[in-house]
mmCIF file of C-alpha atoms in Angstrom:
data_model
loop_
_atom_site.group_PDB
_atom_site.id
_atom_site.type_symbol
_atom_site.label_atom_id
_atom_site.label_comp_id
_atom_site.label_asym_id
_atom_site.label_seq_id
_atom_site.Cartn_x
_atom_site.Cartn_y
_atom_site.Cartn_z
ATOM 1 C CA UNK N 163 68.641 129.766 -77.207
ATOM 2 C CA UNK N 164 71.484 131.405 -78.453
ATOM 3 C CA UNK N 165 72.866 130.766 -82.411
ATOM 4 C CA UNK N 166 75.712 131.570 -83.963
ATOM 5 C CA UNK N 167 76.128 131.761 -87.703
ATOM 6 C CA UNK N 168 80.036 131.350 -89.424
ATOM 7 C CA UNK N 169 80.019 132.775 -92.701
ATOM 8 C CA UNK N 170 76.991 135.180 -92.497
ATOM 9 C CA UNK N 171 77.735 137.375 -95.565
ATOM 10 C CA UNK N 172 76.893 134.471 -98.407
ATOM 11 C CA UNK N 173 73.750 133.950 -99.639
ATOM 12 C CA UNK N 174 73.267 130.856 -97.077
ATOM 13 C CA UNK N 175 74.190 132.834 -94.658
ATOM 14 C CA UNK N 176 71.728 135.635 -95.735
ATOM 15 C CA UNK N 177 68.952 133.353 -96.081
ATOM 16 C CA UNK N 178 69.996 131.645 -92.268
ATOM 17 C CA UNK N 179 69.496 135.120 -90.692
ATOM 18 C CA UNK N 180 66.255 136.038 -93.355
ATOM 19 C CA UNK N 181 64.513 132.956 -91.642
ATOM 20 C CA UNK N 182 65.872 133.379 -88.109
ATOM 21 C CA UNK N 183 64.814 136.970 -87.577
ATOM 22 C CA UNK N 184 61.658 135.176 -86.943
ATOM 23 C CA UNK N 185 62.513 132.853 -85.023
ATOM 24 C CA UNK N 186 60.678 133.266 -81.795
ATOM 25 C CA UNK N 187 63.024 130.871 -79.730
ATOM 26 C CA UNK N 188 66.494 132.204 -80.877
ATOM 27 C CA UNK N 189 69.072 134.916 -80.333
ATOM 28 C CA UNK N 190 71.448 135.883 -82.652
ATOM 29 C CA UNK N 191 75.109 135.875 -81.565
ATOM 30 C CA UNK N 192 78.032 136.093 -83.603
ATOM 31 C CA UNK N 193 77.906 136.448 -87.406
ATOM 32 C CA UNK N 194 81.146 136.065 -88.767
ATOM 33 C CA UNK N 195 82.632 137.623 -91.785
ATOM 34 C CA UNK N 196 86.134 138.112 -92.728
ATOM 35 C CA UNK N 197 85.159 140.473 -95.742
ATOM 36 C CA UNK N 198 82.463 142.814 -93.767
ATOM 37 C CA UNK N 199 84.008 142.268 -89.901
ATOM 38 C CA UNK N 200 82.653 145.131 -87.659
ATOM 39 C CA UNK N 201 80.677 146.085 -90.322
ATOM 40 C CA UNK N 202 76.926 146.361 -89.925
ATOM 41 C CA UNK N 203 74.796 143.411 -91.550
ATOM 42 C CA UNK N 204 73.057 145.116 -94.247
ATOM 43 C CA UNK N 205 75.910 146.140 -96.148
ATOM 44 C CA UNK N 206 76.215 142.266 -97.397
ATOM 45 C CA UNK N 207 72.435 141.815 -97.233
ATOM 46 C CA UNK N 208 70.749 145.338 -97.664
ATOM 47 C CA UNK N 209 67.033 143.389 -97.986
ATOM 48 C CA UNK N 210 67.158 143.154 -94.119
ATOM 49 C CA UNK N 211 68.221 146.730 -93.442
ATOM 50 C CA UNK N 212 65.929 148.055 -90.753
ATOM 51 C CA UNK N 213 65.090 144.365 -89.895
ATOM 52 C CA UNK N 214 68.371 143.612 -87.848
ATOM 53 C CA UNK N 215 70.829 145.819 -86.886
ATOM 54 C CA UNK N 216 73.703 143.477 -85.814
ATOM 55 C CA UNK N 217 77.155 144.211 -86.841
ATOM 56 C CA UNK N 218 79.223 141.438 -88.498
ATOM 57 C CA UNK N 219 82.007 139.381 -86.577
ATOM 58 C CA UNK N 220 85.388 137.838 -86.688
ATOM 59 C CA UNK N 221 85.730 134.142 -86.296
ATOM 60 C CA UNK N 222 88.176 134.495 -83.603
ATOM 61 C CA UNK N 223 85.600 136.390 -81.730
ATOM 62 C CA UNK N 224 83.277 134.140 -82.618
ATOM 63 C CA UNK N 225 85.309 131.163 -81.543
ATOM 64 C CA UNK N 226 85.227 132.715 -78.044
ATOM 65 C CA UNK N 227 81.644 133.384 -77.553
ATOM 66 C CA UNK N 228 78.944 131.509 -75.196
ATOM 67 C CA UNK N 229 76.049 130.233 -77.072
ATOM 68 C CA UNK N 230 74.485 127.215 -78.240
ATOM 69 C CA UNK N 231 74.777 126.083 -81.583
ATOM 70 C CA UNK N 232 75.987 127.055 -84.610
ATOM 71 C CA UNK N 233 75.834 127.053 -88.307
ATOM 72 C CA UNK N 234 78.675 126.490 -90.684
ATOM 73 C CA UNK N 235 78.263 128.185 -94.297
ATOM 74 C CA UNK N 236 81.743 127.590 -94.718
ATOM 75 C CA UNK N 237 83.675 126.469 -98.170
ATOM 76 C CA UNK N 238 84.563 123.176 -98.293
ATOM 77 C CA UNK N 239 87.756 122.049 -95.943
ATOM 78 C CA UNK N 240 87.321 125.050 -93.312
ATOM 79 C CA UNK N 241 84.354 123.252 -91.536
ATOM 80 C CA UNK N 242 86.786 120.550 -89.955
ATOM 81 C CA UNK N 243 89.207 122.787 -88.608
ATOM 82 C CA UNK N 244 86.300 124.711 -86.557
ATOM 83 C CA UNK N 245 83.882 122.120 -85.389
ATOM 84 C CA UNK N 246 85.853 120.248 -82.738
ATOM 85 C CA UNK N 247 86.555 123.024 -81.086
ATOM 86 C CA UNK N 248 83.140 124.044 -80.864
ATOM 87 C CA UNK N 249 82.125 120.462 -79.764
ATOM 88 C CA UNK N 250 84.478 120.672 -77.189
ATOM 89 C CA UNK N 251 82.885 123.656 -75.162
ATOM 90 C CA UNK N 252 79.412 122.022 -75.649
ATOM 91 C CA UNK N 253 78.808 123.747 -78.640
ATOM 92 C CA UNK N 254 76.163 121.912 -81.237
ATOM 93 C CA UNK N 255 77.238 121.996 -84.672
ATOM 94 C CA UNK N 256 74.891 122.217 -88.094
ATOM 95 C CA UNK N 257 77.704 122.478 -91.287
ATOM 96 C CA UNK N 258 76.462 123.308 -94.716
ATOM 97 C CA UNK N 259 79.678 122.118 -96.405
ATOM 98 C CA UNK N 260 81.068 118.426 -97.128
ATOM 99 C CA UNK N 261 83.094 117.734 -94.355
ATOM 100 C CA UNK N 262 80.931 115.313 -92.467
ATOM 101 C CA UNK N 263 78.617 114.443 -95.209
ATOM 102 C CA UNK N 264 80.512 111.272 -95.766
ATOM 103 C CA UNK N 265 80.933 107.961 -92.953
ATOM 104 C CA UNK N 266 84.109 107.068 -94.488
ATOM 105 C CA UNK N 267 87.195 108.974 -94.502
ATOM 106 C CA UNK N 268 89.376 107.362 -97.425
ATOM 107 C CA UNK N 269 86.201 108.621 -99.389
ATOM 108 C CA UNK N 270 87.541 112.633 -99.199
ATOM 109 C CA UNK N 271 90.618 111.530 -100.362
ATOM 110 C CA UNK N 272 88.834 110.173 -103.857
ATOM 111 C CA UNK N 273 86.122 113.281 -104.055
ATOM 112 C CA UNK N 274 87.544 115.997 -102.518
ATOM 113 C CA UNK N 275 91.265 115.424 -102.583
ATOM 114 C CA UNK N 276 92.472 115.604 -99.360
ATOM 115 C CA UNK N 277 92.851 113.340 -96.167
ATOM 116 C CA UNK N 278 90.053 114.121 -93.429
ATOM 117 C CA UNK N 279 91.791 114.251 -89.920
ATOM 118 C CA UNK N 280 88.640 113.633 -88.012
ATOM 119 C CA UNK N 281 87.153 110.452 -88.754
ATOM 120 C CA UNK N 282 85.901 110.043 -85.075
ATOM 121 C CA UNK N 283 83.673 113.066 -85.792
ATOM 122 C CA UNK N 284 82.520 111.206 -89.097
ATOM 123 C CA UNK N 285 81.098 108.400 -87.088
ATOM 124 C CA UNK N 286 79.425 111.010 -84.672
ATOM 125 C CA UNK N 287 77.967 113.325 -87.634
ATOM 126 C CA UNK N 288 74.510 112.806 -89.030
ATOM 127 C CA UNK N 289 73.131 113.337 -92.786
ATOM 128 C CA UNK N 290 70.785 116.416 -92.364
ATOM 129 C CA UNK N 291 67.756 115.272 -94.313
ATOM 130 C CA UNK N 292 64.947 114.953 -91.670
ATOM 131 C CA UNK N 293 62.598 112.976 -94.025
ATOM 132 C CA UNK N 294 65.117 110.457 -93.338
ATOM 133 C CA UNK N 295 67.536 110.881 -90.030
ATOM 134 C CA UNK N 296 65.052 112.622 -88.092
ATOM 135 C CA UNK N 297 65.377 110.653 -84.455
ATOM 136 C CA UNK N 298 69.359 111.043 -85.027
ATOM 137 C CA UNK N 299 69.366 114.260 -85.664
ATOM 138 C CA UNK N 300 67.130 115.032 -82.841
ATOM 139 C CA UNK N 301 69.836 113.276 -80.454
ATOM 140 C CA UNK N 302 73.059 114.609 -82.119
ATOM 141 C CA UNK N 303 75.284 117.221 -81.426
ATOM 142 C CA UNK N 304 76.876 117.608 -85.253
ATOM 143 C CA UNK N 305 74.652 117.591 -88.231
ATOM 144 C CA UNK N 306 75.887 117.866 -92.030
ATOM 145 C CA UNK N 307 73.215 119.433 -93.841
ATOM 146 C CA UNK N 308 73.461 118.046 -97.704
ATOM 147 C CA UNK N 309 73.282 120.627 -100.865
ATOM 148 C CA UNK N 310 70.700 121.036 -102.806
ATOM 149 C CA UNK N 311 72.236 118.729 -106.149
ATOM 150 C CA UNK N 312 71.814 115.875 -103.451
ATOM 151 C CA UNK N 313 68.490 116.974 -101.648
ATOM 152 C CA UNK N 314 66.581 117.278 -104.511
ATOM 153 C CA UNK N 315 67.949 113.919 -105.784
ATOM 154 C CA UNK N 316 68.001 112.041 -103.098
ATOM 155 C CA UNK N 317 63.759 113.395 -102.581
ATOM 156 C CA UNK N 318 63.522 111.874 -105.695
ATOM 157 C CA UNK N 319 65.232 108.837 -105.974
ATOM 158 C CA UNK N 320 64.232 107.638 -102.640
ATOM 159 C CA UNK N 321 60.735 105.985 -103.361
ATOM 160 C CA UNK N 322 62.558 104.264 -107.014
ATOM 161 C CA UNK N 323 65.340 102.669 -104.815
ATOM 162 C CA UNK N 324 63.012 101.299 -102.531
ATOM 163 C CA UNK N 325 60.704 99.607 -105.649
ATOM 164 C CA UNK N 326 63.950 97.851 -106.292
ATOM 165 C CA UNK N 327 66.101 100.524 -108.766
ATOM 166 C CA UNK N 328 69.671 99.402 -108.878
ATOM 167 C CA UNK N 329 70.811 102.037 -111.186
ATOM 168 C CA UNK N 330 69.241 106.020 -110.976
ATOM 169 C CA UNK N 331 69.985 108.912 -113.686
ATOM 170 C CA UNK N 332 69.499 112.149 -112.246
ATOM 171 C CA UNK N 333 69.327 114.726 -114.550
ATOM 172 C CA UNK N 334 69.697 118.188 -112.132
ATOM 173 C CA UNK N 335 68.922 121.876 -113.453
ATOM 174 C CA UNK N 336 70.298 124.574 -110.770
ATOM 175 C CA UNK N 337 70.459 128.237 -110.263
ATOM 176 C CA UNK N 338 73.206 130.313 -110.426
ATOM 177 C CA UNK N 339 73.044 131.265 -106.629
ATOM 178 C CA UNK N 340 74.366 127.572 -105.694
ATOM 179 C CA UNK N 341 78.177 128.935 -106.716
ATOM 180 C CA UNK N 342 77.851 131.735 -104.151
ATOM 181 C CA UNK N 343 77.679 135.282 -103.915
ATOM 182 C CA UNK N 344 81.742 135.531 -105.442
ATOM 183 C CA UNK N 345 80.820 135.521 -109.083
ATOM 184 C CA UNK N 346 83.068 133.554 -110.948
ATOM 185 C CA UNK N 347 83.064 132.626 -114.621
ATOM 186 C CA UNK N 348 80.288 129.757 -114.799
ATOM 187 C CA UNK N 349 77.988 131.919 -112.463
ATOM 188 C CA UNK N 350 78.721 135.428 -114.060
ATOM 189 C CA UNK N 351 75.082 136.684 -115.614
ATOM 190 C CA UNK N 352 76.362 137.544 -118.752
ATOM 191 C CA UNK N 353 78.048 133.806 -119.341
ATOM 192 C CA UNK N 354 75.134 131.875 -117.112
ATOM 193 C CA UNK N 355 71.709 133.680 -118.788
ATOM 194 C CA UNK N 356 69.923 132.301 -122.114
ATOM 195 C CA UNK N 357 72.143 129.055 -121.470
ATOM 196 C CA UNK N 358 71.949 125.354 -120.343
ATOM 197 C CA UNK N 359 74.843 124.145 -119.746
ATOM 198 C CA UNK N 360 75.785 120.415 -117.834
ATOM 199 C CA UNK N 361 79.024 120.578 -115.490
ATOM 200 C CA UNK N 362 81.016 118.118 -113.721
ATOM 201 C CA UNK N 363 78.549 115.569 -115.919
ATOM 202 C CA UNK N 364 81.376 112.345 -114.873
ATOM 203 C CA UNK N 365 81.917 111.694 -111.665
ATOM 204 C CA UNK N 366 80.136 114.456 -109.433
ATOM 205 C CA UNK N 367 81.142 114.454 -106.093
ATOM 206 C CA UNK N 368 77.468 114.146 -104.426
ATOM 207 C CA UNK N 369 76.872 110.796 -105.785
ATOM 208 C CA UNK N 370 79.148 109.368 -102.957
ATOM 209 C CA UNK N 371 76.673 110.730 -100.285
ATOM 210 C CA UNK N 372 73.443 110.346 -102.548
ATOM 211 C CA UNK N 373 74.358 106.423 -102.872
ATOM 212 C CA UNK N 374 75.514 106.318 -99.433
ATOM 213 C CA UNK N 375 71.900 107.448 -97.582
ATOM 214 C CA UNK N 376 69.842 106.034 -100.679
ATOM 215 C CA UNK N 377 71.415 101.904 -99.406
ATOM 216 C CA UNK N 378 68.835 101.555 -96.661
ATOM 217 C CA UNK N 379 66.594 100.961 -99.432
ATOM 218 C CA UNK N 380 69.107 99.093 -101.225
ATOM 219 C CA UNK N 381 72.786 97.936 -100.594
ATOM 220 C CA UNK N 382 73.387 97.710 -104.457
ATOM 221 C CA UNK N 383 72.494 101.149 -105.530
ATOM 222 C CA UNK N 384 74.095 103.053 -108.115
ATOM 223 C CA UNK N 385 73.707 106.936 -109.105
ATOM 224 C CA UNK N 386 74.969 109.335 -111.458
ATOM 225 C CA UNK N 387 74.358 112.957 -111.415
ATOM 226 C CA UNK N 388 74.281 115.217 -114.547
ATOM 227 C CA UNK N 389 73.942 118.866 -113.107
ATOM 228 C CA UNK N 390 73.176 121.371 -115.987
ATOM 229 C CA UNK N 391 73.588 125.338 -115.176
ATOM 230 C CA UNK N 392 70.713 127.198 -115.983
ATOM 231 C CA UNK N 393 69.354 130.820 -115.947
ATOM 232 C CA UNK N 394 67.172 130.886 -112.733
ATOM 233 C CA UNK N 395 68.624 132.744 -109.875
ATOM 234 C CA UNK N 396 67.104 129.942 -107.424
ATOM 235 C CA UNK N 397 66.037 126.743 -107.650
ATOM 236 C CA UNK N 398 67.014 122.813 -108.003
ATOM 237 C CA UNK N 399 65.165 120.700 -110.588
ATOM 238 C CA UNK N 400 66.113 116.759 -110.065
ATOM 239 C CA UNK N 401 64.693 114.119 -112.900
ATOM 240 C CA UNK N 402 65.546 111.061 -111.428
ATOM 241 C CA UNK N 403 65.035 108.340 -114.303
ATOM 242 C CA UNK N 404 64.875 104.218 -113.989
ATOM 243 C CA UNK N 405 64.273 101.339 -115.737
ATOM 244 C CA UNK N 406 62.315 99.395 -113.144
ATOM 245 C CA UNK N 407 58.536 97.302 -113.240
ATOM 246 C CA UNK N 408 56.707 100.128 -111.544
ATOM 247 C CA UNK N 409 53.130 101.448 -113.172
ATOM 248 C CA UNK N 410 52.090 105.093 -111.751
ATOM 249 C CA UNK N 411 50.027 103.254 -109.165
ATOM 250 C CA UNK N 412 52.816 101.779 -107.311
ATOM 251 C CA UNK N 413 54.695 105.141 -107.605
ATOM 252 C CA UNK N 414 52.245 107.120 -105.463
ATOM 253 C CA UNK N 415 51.403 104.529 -102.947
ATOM 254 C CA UNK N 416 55.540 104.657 -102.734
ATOM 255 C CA UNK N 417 55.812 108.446 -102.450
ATOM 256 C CA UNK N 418 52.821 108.617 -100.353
ATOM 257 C CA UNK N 419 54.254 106.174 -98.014
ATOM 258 C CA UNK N 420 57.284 107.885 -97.150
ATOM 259 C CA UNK N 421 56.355 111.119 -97.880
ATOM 260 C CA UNK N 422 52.534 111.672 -96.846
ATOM 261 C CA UNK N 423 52.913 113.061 -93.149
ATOM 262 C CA UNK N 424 56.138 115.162 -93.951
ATOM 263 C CA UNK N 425 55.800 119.273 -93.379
ATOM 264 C CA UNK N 426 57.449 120.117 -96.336
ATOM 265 C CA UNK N 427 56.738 117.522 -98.586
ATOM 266 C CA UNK N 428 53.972 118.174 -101.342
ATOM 267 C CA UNK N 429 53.094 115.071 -103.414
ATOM 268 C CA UNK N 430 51.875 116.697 -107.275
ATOM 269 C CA UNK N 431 48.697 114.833 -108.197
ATOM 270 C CA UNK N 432 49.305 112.206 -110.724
ATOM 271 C CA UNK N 433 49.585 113.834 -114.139
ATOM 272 C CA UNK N 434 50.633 117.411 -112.501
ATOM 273 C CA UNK N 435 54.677 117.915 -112.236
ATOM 274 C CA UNK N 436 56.753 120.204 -109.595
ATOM 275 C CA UNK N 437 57.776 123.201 -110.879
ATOM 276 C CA UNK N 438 60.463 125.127 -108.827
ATOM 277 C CA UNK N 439 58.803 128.238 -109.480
ATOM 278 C CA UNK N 440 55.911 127.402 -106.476
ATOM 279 C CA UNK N 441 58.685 126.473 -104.321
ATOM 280 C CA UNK N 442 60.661 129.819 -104.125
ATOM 281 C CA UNK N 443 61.638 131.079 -101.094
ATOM 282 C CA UNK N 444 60.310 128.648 -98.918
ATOM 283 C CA UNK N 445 61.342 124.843 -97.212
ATOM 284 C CA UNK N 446 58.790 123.402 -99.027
ATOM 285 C CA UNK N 447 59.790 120.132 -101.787
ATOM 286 C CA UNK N 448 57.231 119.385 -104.570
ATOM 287 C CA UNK N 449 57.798 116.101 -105.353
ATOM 288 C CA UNK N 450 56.158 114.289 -108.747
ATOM 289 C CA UNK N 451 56.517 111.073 -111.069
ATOM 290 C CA UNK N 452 55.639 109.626 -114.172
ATOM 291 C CA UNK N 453 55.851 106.078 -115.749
ATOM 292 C CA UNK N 454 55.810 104.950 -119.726
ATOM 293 C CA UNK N 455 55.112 101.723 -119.672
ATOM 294 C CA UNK N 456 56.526 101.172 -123.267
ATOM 295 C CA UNK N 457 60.075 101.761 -122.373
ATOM 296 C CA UNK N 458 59.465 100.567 -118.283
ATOM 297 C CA UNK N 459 61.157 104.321 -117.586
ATOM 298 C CA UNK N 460 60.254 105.693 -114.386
ATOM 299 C CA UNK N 461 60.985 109.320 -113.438
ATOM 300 C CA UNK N 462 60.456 111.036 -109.816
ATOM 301 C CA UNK N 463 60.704 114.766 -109.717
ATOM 302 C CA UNK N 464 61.454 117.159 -107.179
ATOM 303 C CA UNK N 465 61.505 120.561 -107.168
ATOM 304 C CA UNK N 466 63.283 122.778 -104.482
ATOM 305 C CA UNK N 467 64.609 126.094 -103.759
ATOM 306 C CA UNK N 468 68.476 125.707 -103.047
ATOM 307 C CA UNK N 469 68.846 128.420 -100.889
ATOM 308 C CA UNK N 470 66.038 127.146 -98.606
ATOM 309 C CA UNK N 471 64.942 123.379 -98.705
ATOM 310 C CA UNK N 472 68.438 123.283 -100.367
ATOM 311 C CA UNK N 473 70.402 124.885 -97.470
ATOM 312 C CA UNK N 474 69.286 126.995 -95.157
ATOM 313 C CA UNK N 475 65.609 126.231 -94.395
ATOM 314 C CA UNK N 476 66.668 122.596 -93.948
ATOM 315 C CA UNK N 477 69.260 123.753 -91.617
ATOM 316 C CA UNK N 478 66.837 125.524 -89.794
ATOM 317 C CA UNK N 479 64.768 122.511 -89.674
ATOM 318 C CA UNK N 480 67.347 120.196 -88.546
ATOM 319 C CA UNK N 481 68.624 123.163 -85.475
ATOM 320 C CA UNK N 482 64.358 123.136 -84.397
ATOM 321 C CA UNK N 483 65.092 119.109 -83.617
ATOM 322 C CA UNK N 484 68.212 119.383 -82.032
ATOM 323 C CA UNK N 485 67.361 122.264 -79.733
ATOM 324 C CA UNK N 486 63.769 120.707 -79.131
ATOM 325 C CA UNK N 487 61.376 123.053 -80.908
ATOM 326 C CA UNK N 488 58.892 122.893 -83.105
ATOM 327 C CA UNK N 489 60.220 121.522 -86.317
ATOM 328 C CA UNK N 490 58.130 124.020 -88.820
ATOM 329 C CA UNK N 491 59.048 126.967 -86.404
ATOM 330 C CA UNK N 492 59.878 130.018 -88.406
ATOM 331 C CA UNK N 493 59.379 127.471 -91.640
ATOM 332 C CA UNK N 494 55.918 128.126 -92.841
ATOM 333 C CA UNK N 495 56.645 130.657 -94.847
ATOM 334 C CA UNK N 496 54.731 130.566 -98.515
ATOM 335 C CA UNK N 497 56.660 130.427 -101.536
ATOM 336 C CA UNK N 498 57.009 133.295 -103.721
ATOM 337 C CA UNK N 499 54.596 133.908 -106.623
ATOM 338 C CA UNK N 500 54.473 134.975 -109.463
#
């Protein structure tokens, strides 16, 4: 089938065409770029010279081509303006931004600041996790694939909810590719190296759709996110803490029962902990806990790469159910060592 990718020159976007490329059921389309238009592909992503020798797209050419689906790695509030459109001529949809992450639309107004016009396409949209939503996203035609601040926490926090947490602390470390491949002054090198350093610590935006997927296991659930900036170039680290009755034997039969016959789900042992750097460029989550029983604080952990199980692989993931192919197809890749 044919795939289309809007806003191929990012890192997303990079690591969308580094996975397809291998893809044995797709052709590439249009790859849109407003910086590198008409401009071959390895100027924005030289590790794939010789590899593909596409050139990049405009969207308006783009927005006139026949293909199948595409991907979105759009900044937030472009997505909307795009994806009817594409819906309209039969076109599946798989956005990487916000803009159908959320069911309600008076909810964009208090995160994001503006009004969403399309809050039809909000009841049609499905959250793109498939450890969760995978027979709706199998059947849908417009997926919104979460970041990696909420994938990592929601991996997490999932098996703590459903022991009965009512209120989750998730302490997040991230790379500095999450802001993009436009440096600005929290991801510049110089200012982002040797540091730690929390941001947006009250009121992050992805708690709204972290507490929104995280109330099938229960209505009453509250979250809040502390993201910290870190040195890595890739990677999301979530600590998910809460004060709940749970020994370490009740937290692996939990994580084993909704984790144990996912692809890309790796349970630690009990007394080994996910570290992000056996996750790195791969789909794969490690996924850990602990207990101390003096304080009754429980922690899951879950360690991800953002550009893959964080973005794009789980895009890719979600596109293999909606287009009917395997869902590990082009996935297995092993992480990078050392």
């Amino acid at each position: 089938m044919k795939v289309s990718i809007f806003g191929a020159s990012g890192y997303t976007g990079g690591e969308l065409l580094r996975i397809l490329i291998n893809h044995r059921d797709i052709e590439l389309s249009f790859l849109t770029s407003r910086e590198y238009a008409g401009k071959p592909i390895h100027l924005a992503h030289p590790h794939l010279k010789g590899l593909l020798n596409s050139k990049f797209s405009s969207t308006s050419e783009a927005m006139k081509g026949d293909y199948d689906l595409a991907f979105l790695s759009l900044p937030p509030g472009n997505s909307k303006d795009i994806t009817p459109k594409l819906l309209e001529v039969g076109i599946k949809v798989i956005d990487l931004s916000p803009d159908f992450r959320l069911k309600y639309p008076e909810l964009y107004e208090r995160w994001y600041g503006w009004k969403h016009p399309l809050p039809d396409l909000l009841d049609r949209s499905v959250y793109g996790i498939p450890e969760f939503n995978r027979d709706e996203i199998k059947r849908s035609s417009l997926v919104a694939v979460p970041g990696c601040n909420a994938t990592s926490t929601l991996l997490a926090s999932a098996p703590l909810t459903s022991l009965g947490a009512n209120l989750l602390i998730a302490d997040l470390k991230v790379g500095s590719s999450e802001a993009g491949s436009k440096p600005s002054k929290g991801s510049h090198h110089p200012e982002r190296s040797q540091t730690i350093r929390p941001y947006s610590p009250s009121g992050h935006r992805h708690q709204a759709e972290v507490e929104q997927e995280l109330k099938r296991f229960n209505p009453s659930i509250k979250v809040s996110i502390i993201p910290h900036s870190v040195g890595a170039v890739r990677g999301s680290f979530a600590s998910v803490h809460a004060i709940i009755d749970a020994d370490e034997g009740a937290l692996w039969r939990e994580f084993a029962k909704l984790y144990s016959n996912e692809p890309f789900i790796r349970i630690m042992p009990r007394g080994v902990f996910p570290d992000v750097k056996n996750v790195i460029g791969s789909n794969f989550a490690d996924l850990g806990f602990s207990s101390d029983e003096e304080s009754g604080r429980v922690t899951g952990f879950a360690a991800i790469d953002n550009l893959g199980k964080g973005a794009a692989g789980q895009a890719v993931q979600c596109m293999n159910l909606m287009l009917g192919f395997r869902e590990t197809e082009a996935l297995l890749i092993p992480p990078l060592r050392p």
